[in-house]
Short mmCIF file of C-alpha atoms in Angstrom, two decimals:
data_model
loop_
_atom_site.label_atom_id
_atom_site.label_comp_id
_atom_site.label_asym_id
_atom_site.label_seq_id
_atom_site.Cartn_x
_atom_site.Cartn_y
_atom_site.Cartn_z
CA UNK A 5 40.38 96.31 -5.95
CA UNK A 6 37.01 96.43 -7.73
CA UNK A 7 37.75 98.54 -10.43
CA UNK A 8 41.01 96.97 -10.71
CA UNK A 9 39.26 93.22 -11.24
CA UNK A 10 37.11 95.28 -13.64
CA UNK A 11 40.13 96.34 -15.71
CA UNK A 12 41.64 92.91 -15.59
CA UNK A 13 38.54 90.95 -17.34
CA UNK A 14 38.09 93.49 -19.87
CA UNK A 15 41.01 92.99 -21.12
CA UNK A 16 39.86 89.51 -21.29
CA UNK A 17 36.92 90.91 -23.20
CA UNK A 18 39.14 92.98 -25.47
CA UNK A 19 40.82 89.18 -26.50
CA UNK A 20 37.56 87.64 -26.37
CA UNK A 21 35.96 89.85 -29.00
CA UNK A 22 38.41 90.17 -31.42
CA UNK A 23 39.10 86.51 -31.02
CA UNK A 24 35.83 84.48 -30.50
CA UNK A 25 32.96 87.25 -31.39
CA UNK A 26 32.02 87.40 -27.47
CA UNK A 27 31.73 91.09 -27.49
CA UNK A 28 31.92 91.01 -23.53
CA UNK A 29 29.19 89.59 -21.86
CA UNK A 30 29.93 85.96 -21.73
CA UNK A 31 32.64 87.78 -19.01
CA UNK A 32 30.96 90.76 -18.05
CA UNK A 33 27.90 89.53 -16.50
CA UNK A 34 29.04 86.67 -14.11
CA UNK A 35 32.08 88.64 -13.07
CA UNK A 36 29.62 91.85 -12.37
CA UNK A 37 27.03 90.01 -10.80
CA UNK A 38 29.42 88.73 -8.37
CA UNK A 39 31.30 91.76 -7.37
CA UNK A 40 28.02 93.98 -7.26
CA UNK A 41 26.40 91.07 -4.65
CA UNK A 42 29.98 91.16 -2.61
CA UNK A 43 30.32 94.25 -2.66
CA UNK A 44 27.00 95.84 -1.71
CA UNK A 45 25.21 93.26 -0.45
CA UNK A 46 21.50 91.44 -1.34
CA UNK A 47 19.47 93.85 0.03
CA UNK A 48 20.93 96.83 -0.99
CA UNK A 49 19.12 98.39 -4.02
CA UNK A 50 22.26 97.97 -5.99
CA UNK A 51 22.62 94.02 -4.63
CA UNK A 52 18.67 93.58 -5.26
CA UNK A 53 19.40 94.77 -9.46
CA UNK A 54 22.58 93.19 -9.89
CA UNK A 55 21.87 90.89 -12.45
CA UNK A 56 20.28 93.80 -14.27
CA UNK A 57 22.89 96.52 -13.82
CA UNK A 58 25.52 93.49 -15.28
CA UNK A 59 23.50 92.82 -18.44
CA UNK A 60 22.98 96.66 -18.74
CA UNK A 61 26.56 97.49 -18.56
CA UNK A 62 27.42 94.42 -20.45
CA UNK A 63 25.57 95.44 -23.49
CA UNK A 64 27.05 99.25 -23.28
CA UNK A 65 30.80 97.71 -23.30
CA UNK A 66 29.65 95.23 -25.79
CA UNK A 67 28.93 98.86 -28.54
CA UNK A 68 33.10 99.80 -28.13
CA UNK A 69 34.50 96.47 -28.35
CA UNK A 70 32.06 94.95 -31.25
CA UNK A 71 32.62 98.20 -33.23
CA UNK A 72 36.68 97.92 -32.56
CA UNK A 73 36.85 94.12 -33.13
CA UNK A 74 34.75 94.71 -36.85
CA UNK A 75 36.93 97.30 -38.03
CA UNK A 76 40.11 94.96 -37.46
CA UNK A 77 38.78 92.29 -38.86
CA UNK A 78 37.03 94.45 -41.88
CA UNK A 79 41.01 95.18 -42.55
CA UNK A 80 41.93 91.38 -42.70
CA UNK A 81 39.32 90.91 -44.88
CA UNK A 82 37.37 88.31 -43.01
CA UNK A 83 33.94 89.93 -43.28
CA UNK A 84 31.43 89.05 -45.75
CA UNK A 85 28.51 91.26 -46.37
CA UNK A 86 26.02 88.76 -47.47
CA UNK A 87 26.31 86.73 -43.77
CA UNK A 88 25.79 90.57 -42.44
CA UNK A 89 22.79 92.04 -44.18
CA UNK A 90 19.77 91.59 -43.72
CA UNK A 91 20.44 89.29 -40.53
CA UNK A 92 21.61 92.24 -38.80
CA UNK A 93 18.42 94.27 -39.53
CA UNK A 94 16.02 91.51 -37.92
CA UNK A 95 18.94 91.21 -34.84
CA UNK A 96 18.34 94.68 -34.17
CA UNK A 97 14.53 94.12 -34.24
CA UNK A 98 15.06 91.44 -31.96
CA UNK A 99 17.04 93.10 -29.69
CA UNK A 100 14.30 95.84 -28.83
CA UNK A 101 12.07 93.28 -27.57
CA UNK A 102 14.36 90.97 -25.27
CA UNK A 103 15.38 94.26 -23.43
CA UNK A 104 11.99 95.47 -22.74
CA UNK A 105 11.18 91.78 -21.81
CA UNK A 106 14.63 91.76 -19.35
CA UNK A 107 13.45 94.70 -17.72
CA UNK A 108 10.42 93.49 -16.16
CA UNK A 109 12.05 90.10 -14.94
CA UNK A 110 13.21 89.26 -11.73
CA UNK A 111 17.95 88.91 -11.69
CA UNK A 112 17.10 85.64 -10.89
CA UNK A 113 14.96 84.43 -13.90
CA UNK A 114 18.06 85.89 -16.13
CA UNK A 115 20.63 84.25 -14.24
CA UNK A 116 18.69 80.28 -14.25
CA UNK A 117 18.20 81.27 -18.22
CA UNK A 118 21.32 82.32 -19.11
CA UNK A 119 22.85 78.89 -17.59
CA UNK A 120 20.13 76.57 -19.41
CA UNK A 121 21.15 78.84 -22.55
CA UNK A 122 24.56 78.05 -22.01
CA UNK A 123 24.10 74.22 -21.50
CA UNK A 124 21.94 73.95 -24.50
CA UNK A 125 24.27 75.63 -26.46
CA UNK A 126 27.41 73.52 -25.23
CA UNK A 127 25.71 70.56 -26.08
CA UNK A 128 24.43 71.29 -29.22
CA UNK A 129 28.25 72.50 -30.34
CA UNK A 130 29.57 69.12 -29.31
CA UNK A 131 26.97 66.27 -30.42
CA UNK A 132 25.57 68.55 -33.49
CA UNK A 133 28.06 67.79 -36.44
CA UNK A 134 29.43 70.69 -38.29
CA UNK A 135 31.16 73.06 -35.72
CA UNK A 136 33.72 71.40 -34.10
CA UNK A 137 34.95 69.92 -37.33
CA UNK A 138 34.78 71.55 -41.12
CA UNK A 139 34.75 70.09 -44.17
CA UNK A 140 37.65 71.89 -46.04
CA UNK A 141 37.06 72.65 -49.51
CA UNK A 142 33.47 73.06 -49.45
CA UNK A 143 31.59 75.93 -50.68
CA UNK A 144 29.84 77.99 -47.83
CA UNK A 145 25.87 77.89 -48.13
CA UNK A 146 23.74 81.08 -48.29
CA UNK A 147 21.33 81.85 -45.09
CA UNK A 148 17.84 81.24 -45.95
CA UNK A 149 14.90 83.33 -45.00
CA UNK A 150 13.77 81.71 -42.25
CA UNK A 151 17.24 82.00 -40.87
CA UNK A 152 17.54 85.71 -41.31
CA UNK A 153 13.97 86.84 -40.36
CA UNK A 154 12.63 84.44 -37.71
CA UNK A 155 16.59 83.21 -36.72
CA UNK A 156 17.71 86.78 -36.96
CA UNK A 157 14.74 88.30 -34.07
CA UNK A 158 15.32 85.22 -32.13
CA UNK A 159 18.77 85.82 -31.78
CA UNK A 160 18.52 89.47 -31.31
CA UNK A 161 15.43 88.57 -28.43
CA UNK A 162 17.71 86.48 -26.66
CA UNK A 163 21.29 88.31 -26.49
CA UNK A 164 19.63 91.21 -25.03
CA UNK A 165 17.71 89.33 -22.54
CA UNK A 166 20.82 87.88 -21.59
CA UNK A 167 23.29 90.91 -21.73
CA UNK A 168 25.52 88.51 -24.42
CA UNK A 169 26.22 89.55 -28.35
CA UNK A 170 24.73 86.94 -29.45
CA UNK A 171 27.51 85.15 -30.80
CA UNK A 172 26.94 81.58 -29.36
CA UNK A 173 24.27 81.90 -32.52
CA UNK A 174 25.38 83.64 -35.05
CA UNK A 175 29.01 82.04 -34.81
CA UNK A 176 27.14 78.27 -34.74
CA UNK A 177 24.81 79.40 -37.27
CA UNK A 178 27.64 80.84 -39.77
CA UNK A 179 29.80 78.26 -38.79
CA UNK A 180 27.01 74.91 -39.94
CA UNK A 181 26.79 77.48 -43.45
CA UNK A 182 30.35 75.97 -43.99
CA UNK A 183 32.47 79.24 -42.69
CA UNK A 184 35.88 78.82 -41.23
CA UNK A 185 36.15 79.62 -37.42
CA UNK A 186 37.82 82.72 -38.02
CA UNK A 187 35.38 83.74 -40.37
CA UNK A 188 32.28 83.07 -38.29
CA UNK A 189 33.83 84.18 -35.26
CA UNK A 190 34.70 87.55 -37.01
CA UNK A 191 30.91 88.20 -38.07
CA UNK A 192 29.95 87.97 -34.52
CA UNK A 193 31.40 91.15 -34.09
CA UNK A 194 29.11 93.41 -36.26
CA UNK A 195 26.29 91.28 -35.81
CA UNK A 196 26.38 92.12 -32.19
CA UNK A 197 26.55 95.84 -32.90
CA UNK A 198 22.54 96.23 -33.68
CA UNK A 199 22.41 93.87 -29.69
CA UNK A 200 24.19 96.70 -27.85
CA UNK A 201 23.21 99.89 -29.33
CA UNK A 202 19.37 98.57 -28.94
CA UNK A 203 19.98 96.62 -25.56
CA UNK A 204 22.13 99.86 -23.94
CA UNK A 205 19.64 102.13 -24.83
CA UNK A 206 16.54 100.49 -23.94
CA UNK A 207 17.90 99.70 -20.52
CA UNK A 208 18.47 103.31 -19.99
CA UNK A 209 15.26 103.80 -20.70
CA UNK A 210 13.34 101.51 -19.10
CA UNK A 211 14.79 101.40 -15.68
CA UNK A 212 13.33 104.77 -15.00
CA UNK A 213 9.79 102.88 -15.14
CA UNK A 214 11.07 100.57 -12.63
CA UNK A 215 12.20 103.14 -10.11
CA UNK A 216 16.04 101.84 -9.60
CA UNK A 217 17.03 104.85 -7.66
CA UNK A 218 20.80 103.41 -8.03
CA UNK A 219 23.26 106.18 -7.84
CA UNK A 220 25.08 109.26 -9.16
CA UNK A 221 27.05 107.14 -11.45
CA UNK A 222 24.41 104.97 -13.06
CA UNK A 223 21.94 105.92 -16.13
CA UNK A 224 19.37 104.12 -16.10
CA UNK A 225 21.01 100.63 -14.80
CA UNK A 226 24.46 100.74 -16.68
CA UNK A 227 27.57 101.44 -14.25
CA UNK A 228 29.22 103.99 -15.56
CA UNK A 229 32.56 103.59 -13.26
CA UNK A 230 32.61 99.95 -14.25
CA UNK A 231 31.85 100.43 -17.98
CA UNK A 232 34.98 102.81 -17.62
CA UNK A 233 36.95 100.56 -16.05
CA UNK A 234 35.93 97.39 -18.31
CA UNK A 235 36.33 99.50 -21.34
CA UNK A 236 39.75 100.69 -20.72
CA UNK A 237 41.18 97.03 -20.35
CA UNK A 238 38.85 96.26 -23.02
CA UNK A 239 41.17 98.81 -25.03
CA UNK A 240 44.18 96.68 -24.09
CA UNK A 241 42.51 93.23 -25.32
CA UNK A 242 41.87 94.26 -28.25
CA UNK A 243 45.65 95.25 -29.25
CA UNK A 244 47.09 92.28 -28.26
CA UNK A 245 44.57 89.71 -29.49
CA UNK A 246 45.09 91.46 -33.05
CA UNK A 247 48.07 89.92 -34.19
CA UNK A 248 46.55 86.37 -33.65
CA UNK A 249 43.41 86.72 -36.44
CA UNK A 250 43.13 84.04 -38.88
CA UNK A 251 46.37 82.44 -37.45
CA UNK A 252 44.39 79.93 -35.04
CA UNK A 253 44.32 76.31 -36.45
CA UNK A 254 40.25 76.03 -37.07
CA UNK A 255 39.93 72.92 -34.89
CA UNK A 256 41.72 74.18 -32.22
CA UNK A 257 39.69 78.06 -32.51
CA UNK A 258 36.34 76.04 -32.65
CA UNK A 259 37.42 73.25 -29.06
CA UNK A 260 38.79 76.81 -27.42
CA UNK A 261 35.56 78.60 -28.21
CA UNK A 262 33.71 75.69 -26.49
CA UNK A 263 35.84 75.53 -23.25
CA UNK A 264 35.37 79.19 -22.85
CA UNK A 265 31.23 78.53 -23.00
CA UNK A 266 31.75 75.70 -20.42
CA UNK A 267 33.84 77.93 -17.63
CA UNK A 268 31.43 80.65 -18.11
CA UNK A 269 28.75 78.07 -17.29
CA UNK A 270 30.76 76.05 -14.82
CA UNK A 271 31.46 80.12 -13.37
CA UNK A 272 27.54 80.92 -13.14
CA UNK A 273 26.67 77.65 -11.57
CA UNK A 274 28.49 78.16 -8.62
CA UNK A 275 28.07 81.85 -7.92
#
C-alpha cells in the first residue's frame, strides 16, 4: 500500500511539473513525511530523519521530472533563454548552501519553515498585484541584477532547504516581469534543474557526516524504493498533463496554482 500511495502522487507530480513548475516537492515531502512517521514510527532511525529522507528524495525525483517537463515545453516553444541564464547559474550556487544548511537542522525546524514559507508566499500571491491578474498586451520586463545574483542564491538557498524546486519564486518572480502563466510556470522547470542535481547530491553526501545508518536501500538519505516508485507515476503525469500546455485560461492557471499552495499548507499543518 505504501509504494502504491507513492505511485499515485507522483503521478500527481508528473501533472504538477509539467503544469505548474512544482517539480515534485510541494507533494513529495508532506506525503513522505507522513508515510515514513506511520509507517516506521518516531523513534525509529528512519521516523527520527523523516523530514530529511522526504526533502532528500524529493529533490532526486525533482532531476527526472524538471528535466522531462523542460524538454516538452522547450518543444512548445514556451522557454525563453534570457529568464534562464544567468539566474540559473546563481540558483545552482544557492542550492549548495541550503543543502549543507538542511543537513545539520533538526525535521522539525524544516517542517515549521516550510509552512511559514508557504503562508508568506500565499499571501504575497493574493494581496501583491501582478500574479493573479496580467496586463495583456504589455511587454515583459528584463530581470535585473539584483534579481539574478542576490534573488537567484536566495532562491536556490531556500528550495533546497526545503526539498521544493523553487518555483513558488521563480514562477512569482517571472510572472510580476509581465510573463503569461504558462510561460512562467514553464521556466520553473529548468530553473529547478541546477535545485535537484545540487540538493540530491549534497544530501548524499552529507548524511554520511551525520551517521544515518538508514538502510540497504537508502544513499545517503534519499529512498531509493520510493524515488522508484514516485518516479514511475511521475512518468505517467507527465504524459497526460502534456496535451493541456498553454491551453489553460491564464487567470484560471494562476487561482489553480494558488489553491494547490494552500492544500499543501492546509496538508502540512495538520500532519
Amino acid at each position: 500500500m505504501f509504494y502504491i500511495l507513492l505511485t499515485f502522487f507522483g503521478c500527481l507530480t508528473g501533472i504538477s511539473a509539467v503544469l505548474f513548475g512544482f517539480g515534485g516537492g510541494f507533494v513529495v515531502v508532506p506525503l513522505l513525511y507522513r508515510l515514513l512517521l506511520a509507517a516506521h514510527g518516531a523513534d525509529d532511525p528512519i521516523g527520527q530523519s523523516a523530514m530529511h529522507i522526504a526533502v532528500a528524495t524529493s529533490t532526486c525525483v525533482m532531476i527526472v521530472n524538471a528535466l522531462i517537463a523542460t524538454d516538452k515545453h522547450r518543444r512548445a516553444g514556451n522557454l525563453i533563454r534570457d529568464y534562464l541564464w544567468p539566474l540559473g547559474g546563481f540558483i545552482g550556487l544557492g542550492a549548495i548552501v541550503g543543502a549543507i544548511a538542511a543537513v545539520w537542522v533538526s525535521g522539525d525546524v524544516i517542517r515549521y519553515v516550510f509552512i511559514a514559507y508557504l503562508g508568506i508566499t500565499l499571501i504575497d500571491c493574493l494581496l501583491r498585484r501582478g500574479f493573479l491578474t496580467r496586463t495583456e498586451g504589455g511587454i515583459p520586463r528584463q530581470l535585473g541584477r539584483t534579481e539574478m545574483s542576490g534573488g537567484g542564491v536566495g532562491i536556490g538557498a531556500i528550495a533546497t532547504f526545503l526539498g521544493v524546486g523553487g518555483s513558488v519564486m521563480t514562477v512569482p518572480l517571472l510572472r510580476r516581469c509581465g510573463l503569461s502563466m504558462s510561460q512562467a510556470t514553464s521556466m520553473a522547470n529548468p530553473l529547478s534543474v541546477p535545485v535537484a542535481l545540487a540538493g540530491t547530491i549534497t544530501y548524499m553526501a552529507m548524511a554520511g557526516f551525520g551517521n544515518a545508518g538508514l538502510g540497504t536501500w537508502f544513499v545517503g538519505y534519499v529512498d531509493l524504493l520510493a524515488f522508484a516508485a514516485l518516479t514511475a507515476g511521475s512518468l505517467l503525469g507527465i504524459r497526460l498533463a502534456t496535451p493541456w500546455i498553454g491551453r489553460i485560461p491564464d487567470r484560471l492557471h494562476a487561482w489553480v496554482y494558488v489553491a494547490l499552495l494552500a492544500i499543501v499548507l492546509i496538508s502540512m499543518c495538520v500532519s
